[in-house]
């Protein structure tokens, strides 16, 4: 089978399109014929070996996992003898970041619990866009508490892959949503339901005087004290992505701020696929729809990662995997 392989950390040009052995599922695994995958921060970070602490888990000097790609959608080709939920022919999608990645390939083996059935109304490309980004957004808005209808929610980085899901999910909870991102993403944020949009190149939301009940932060370029100032009394700040320096601020100073004030500050610990069935239901109800910016064929994964790494993606970057009659 064809796969995008890398054997050293670096920039997208370290990727190579190669013929590799088609995997065989273990007893609790499902072999999936991949029809689409999508690009996420995990892929960008593991490509470059950053942040450095990730190398302790994924390979200190060179990557342990030679094929990246966490989000996939495809058709079940074969199942291990202990698999109960799926059978050949089922259309599935899921996040493989907890079981070795491998989605940038024609076939991949995944644990049974990493997959769910794809809705018939959802294309493979749409399904591949969902797992990591939408699950992060859902967990960031739900796992630290429950947003109430009418609450003011600010999403920093609302025009990106996870951010576009967060806007729609927050709206489904009845929140009044403010999206923050760059100039070229303002229209996208409006089109998916943001009540207010802020161009961060023109305005600093932490200095506007507005206060928010919930801040979900995918960018995290301000100090913890800036975010504290932008929170309403009893407000919640949830960091999902951003600088390592701010992560340490939130880890060490966040609990102190929470004790000294009624404002809570924390970091989301991503749990792959938790909530994916709920997101599937939101899609089927018409409340959430993936925003896909660009599509690339498997052979152009390097270009897809390069575009993603520039930070300009409006929504998700998707990889399409074509199969000829022999594969």
Coordinates of C-alpha atoms in Angstrom, one line a residue:
X1 CA 0.0 0.0 0.0
X2 CA 1.0 3.6 -0.3
X3 CA 1.8 5.7 2.7
X4 CA 3.4 9.0 3.7
X5 CA 6.4 8.1 5.8
X6 CA 9.0 10.1 7.8
X7 CA 12.0 8.8 9.6
X8 CA 13.4 12.0 11.0
X9 CA 12.0 15.2 12.6
X10 CA 12.0 18.3 10.4
X11 CA 9.9 20.3 7.9
X12 CA 7.3 18.8 5.5
X13 CA 10.0 18.0 3.0
X14 CA 11.1 15.0 5.2
X15 CA 7.9 13.2 4.2
X16 CA 8.2 10.5 1.5
X17 CA 5.5 8.7 -0.4
X18 CA 6.4 5.0 -0.2
X19 CA 5.1 1.5 -0.8
X20 CA 4.9 -0.2 2.6
X21 CA 3.4 -3.5 3.9
X22 CA -0.4 -3.5 4.3
X23 CA -1.1 -4.0 8.0
X24 CA -2.9 -7.0 9.5
X25 CA -5.4 -6.4 12.3
X26 CA -4.7 -7.9 15.8
X27 CA -7.5 -9.6 17.7
X28 CA -9.0 -6.3 19.0
X29 CA -8.3 -4.2 15.9
X30 CA -10.1 -3.1 12.8
X31 CA -8.4 -2.8 9.4
X32 CA -9.8 0.4 7.7
X33 CA -9.5 1.2 4.0
X34 CA -8.8 5.0 4.4
X35 CA -10.8 7.3 2.2
X36 CA -10.0 10.6 3.9
X37 CA -7.8 11.9 6.7
X38 CA -7.3 15.4 8.2
X39 CA -4.4 17.5 9.5
X40 CA -4.2 18.5 13.1
X41 CA -1.8 20.2 15.6
X42 CA -0.5 16.7 16.6
X43 CA 0.7 16.1 13.1
X44 CA 2.4 19.4 12.8
X45 CA 4.1 19.1 16.2
X46 CA 5.2 15.4 15.7
X47 CA 6.6 16.2 12.3
X48 CA 8.9 18.8 13.9
X49 CA 9.4 17.0 17.2
X50 CA 8.0 19.9 19.1
X51 CA 7.4 20.7 21.9
X52 CA 10.5 18.8 22.9
X53 CA 8.8 17.0 25.8
X54 CA 6.7 15.1 23.3
X55 CA 9.9 13.3 22.2
X56 CA 9.9 11.5 25.5
X57 CA 6.8 9.6 24.4
X58 CA 7.2 9.6 20.6
X59 CA 10.9 9.2 20.0
X60 CA 13.8 11.2 21.4
X61 CA 16.0 11.4 18.4
X62 CA 13.7 10.1 15.6
X63 CA 10.0 9.3 15.4
X64 CA 8.7 6.0 16.7
X65 CA 5.6 6.2 14.6
X66 CA 6.7 6.5 10.9
X67 CA 3.2 7.4 9.6
X68 CA 1.3 10.4 10.9
X69 CA -2.4 11.1 10.6
X70 CA -4.7 10.8 13.6
X71 CA -8.1 11.6 12.1
X72 CA -9.4 9.1 9.5
X73 CA -12.6 8.0 7.8
X74 CA -13.0 5.0 5.7
X75 CA -14.5 1.5 5.2
X76 CA -13.9 -1.5 7.3
X77 CA -11.8 -4.0 5.3
X78 CA -11.3 -6.7 8.0
X79 CA -11.7 -7.2 11.7
X80 CA -9.8 -9.1 14.4
X81 CA -11.5 -12.1 16.0
X82 CA -12.5 -10.2 19.2
X83 CA -14.1 -7.2 17.5
X84 CA -17.8 -7.1 18.1
X85 CA -19.0 -3.6 17.0
X86 CA -17.9 -3.6 13.4
X87 CA -17.9 -5.8 10.3
X88 CA -16.4 -5.5 6.8
X89 CA -18.2 -2.9 4.8
X90 CA -19.0 -0.6 7.7
X91 CA -18.2 3.1 7.2
X92 CA -16.4 4.4 10.2
X93 CA -14.4 7.4 11.5
X94 CA -12.3 8.2 14.5
X95 CA -9.1 9.6 16.1
X96 CA -6.1 7.3 16.1
X97 CA -3.8 9.5 18.2
X98 CA -4.2 7.2 21.1
X99 CA -3.3 4.1 19.1
X100 CA -0.3 4.9 17.0
X101 CA -1.6 7.3 14.3
X102 CA -1.1 5.9 10.8
X103 CA -3.9 7.7 8.9
X104 CA -1.8 9.1 6.1
X105 CA -1.9 5.8 4.2
X106 CA -4.2 3.7 2.1
X107 CA -4.9 1.3 5.0
X108 CA -4.6 1.5 8.8
X109 CA -5.3 -0.7 11.8
X110 CA -7.2 0.9 14.6
X111 CA -8.5 -0.3 18.0
X112 CA -12.2 -1.0 18.0
X113 CA -12.8 1.7 20.6
X114 CA -11.2 4.4 18.5
X115 CA -13.9 4.2 15.9
X116 CA -17.6 4.9 15.5
X117 CA -20.0 4.4 12.6
X118 CA -20.1 7.2 10.2
X119 CA -23.6 8.8 9.5
X120 CA -24.8 8.0 6.0
X121 CA -25.4 11.7 5.4
X122 CA -21.8 12.5 6.2
X123 CA -19.1 12.3 3.4
X124 CA -15.8 10.7 4.2
X125 CA -14.1 14.1 4.0
X126 CA -16.5 15.6 6.4
X127 CA -16.1 12.6 8.8
X128 CA -12.3 12.9 8.7
X129 CA -12.5 16.5 9.6
X130 CA -14.4 15.8 12.9
X131 CA -12.6 13.6 15.5
X132 CA -9.7 15.6 17.0
X133 CA -10.8 19.1 16.4
X134 CA -14.5 18.7 17.3
X135 CA -13.8 16.5 20.3
X136 CA -11.3 19.1 21.6
X137 CA -13.9 21.8 21.1
X138 CA -16.6 19.8 22.9
X139 CA -14.4 18.9 25.8
X140 CA -13.2 22.4 26.2
X141 CA -16.8 23.7 26.4
X142 CA -18.3 20.8 28.4
X143 CA -15.8 18.9 30.5
X144 CA -14.8 21.8 32.8
X145 CA -18.4 22.7 33.6
X146 CA -21.6 23.3 31.6
X147 CA -22.3 26.4 29.6
X148 CA -25.7 27.9 30.3
X149 CA -28.0 29.5 27.6
X150 CA -27.3 33.2 27.4
X151 CA -23.8 33.0 28.8
X152 CA -21.1 35.0 26.9
X153 CA -18.5 32.7 25.4
X154 CA -15.3 33.9 23.7
X155 CA -13.4 31.6 21.5
X156 CA -9.8 32.6 20.7
X157 CA -8.8 31.0 17.4
X158 CA -12.4 30.6 16.3
X159 CA -11.6 30.5 12.6
X160 CA -9.3 27.4 12.7
X161 CA -10.1 23.7 12.6
X162 CA -11.1 23.3 16.3
X163 CA -12.4 26.8 16.6
X164 CA -15.0 26.5 13.9
X165 CA -16.4 23.5 15.7
X166 CA -16.3 25.4 19.0
X167 CA -18.4 28.2 17.7
X168 CA -21.1 25.9 16.4
X169 CA -21.1 23.7 19.6
X170 CA -21.3 26.8 21.9
X171 CA -24.2 28.1 19.8
X172 CA -25.9 24.7 20.2
X173 CA -25.7 25.2 24.0
X174 CA -27.4 28.6 23.6
X175 CA -24.4 30.7 24.3
X176 CA -23.7 34.2 22.9
X177 CA -20.5 33.6 21.0
X178 CA -17.6 36.0 20.2
X179 CA -15.0 34.7 17.8
X180 CA -11.5 36.0 17.7
X181 CA -9.1 35.4 14.8
X182 CA -7.3 37.1 11.9
X183 CA -8.9 39.4 9.2
X184 CA -9.2 36.7 6.6
X185 CA -11.3 34.4 8.9
X186 CA -13.9 36.9 10.0
X187 CA -16.4 35.9 7.3
X188 CA -16.0 32.2 8.2
X189 CA -16.8 32.9 11.8
X190 CA -19.9 34.9 10.9
X191 CA -21.1 32.2 8.5
X192 CA -21.1 29.5 11.2
X193 CA -23.1 31.6 13.7
X194 CA -20.7 33.8 15.8
X195 CA -22.7 36.7 17.2
X196 CA -19.6 38.9 17.4
X197 CA -16.2 38.7 15.7
X198 CA -12.9 40.4 16.7
X199 CA -9.9 40.8 14.4
X200 CA -7.0 40.3 16.7
X201 CA -4.7 42.3 14.3
X202 CA -6.9 45.3 15.1
X203 CA -8.2 44.8 18.6
X204 CA -7.0 43.2 21.8
X205 CA -10.1 41.6 23.4
X206 CA -8.4 41.5 26.8
X207 CA -8.2 45.3 26.9
X208 CA -11.7 46.0 25.5
X209 CA -13.5 46.1 28.8
X210 CA -15.8 43.3 27.9
X211 CA -16.1 40.4 30.3
X212 CA -16.9 36.8 29.3
X213 CA -18.3 33.9 31.3
X214 CA -16.2 31.4 29.4
X215 CA -13.0 31.8 27.3
X216 CA -11.9 28.8 25.2
X217 CA -8.4 29.5 24.0
X218 CA -6.8 27.7 21.0
X219 CA -4.2 30.4 20.4
X220 CA -3.0 31.4 23.9
X221 CA -0.7 34.4 23.2
X222 CA -1.6 36.6 26.1
X223 CA -0.5 36.3 29.7
X224 CA -2.6 34.6 32.3
X225 CA -3.4 38.0 33.9
X226 CA -4.8 39.3 30.7
X227 CA -7.2 36.4 30.5
X228 CA -8.1 36.9 34.1
X229 CA -9.0 40.5 33.4
X230 CA -11.3 39.4 30.6
X231 CA -13.3 37.0 32.7
X232 CA -16.5 37.8 34.4
X233 CA -16.9 37.0 38.1
X234 CA -17.1 33.1 38.4
X235 CA -15.8 33.0 34.8
X236 CA -13.9 30.0 33.3
X237 CA -10.8 30.1 31.2
X238 CA -9.8 26.9 29.4
X239 CA -6.5 26.6 27.5
X240 CA -6.5 24.1 24.7
X241 CA -3.5 25.2 22.6
X242 CA -0.7 27.8 22.6
X243 CA 2.7 28.6 24.0
X244 CA 4.5 26.3 26.5
X245 CA 5.3 29.4 28.6
X246 CA 1.6 30.1 29.1
X247 CA 0.9 26.5 29.8
X248 CA 3.2 26.6 32.7
X249 CA 1.6 29.9 33.9
X250 CA -1.8 28.3 33.9
X251 CA -0.5 25.1 35.6
X252 CA 1.2 26.9 38.4
X253 CA -0.6 30.2 38.8
X254 CA -4.1 29.1 37.7
X255 CA -4.9 27.2 40.9
X256 CA -3.7 30.3 43.0
X257 CA -6.0 32.6 40.9
X258 CA -8.9 30.2 41.4
X259 CA -8.3 30.2 45.1
X260 CA -7.9 33.9 45.4
X261 CA -10.8 34.8 43.2
X262 CA -14.0 33.2 41.9
X263 CA -12.5 32.9 38.5
X264 CA -11.3 29.4 37.3
X265 CA -8.4 28.7 35.0
X266 CA -7.3 25.4 33.7
X267 CA -5.8 23.3 30.8
X268 CA -7.8 20.8 28.9
X269 CA -6.5 17.3 29.0
X270 CA -7.6 15.8 25.6
X271 CA -9.4 12.5 25.8
X272 CA -9.4 11.0 22.2
X273 CA -12.9 10.2 20.9
X274 CA -14.7 11.0 24.1
X275 CA -17.9 12.7 23.0
X276 CA -17.6 11.6 19.3
X277 CA -21.0 9.9 19.4
X278 CA -22.6 13.1 20.8
X279 CA -20.9 15.1 18.0
X280 CA -22.3 12.6 15.4
X281 CA -25.8 13.3 16.8
X282 CA -25.2 17.1 16.5
X283 CA -24.2 16.6 12.9
X284 CA -27.3 14.5 12.2
X285 CA -29.4 17.2 13.8
X286 CA -27.9 19.9 11.6
X287 CA -26.3 21.8 14.5
X288 CA -22.7 21.2 13.5
X289 CA -21.1 21.0 10.1
X290 CA -17.4 20.6 9.4
X291 CA -15.8 23.7 7.7
X292 CA -13.2 22.4 5.1
X293 CA -10.8 24.9 3.8
X294 CA -8.6 22.8 1.5
X295 CA -8.3 19.3 0.2
X296 CA -5.1 17.6 -0.9
X297 CA -4.5 14.1 -2.3
X298 CA -2.3 11.7 -0.3
X299 CA 0.7 12.4 -2.4
X300 CA 0.5 16.1 -1.4
X301 CA 0.6 15.6 2.4
X302 CA 3.8 17.7 2.5
X303 CA 2.0 20.6 0.9
X304 CA -1.0 20.1 3.2
X305 CA 1.3 20.3 6.3
X306 CA 3.1 23.3 5.0
X307 CA -0.2 25.1 4.5
X308 CA -1.4 24.1 7.9
X309 CA 1.8 25.2 9.5
X310 CA 1.5 28.7 8.1
X311 CA -1.6 29.2 10.3
X312 CA -3.9 30.5 7.6
X313 CA -6.3 27.5 7.4
X314 CA -10.0 28.6 7.7
X315 CA -11.4 25.4 9.2
X316 CA -9.9 22.0 8.4
X317 CA -7.3 20.7 6.0
X318 CA -8.4 17.3 4.6
X319 CA -6.4 14.6 2.8
X320 CA -8.3 12.5 0.2
X321 CA -7.1 9.0 -0.4
X322 CA -8.0 7.5 -3.8
X323 CA -7.8 3.8 -4.4
X324 CA -7.4 2.0 -7.8
X325 CA -8.9 -1.3 -8.6
X326 CA -5.8 -3.1 -7.2
X327 CA -6.0 -1.5 -3.7

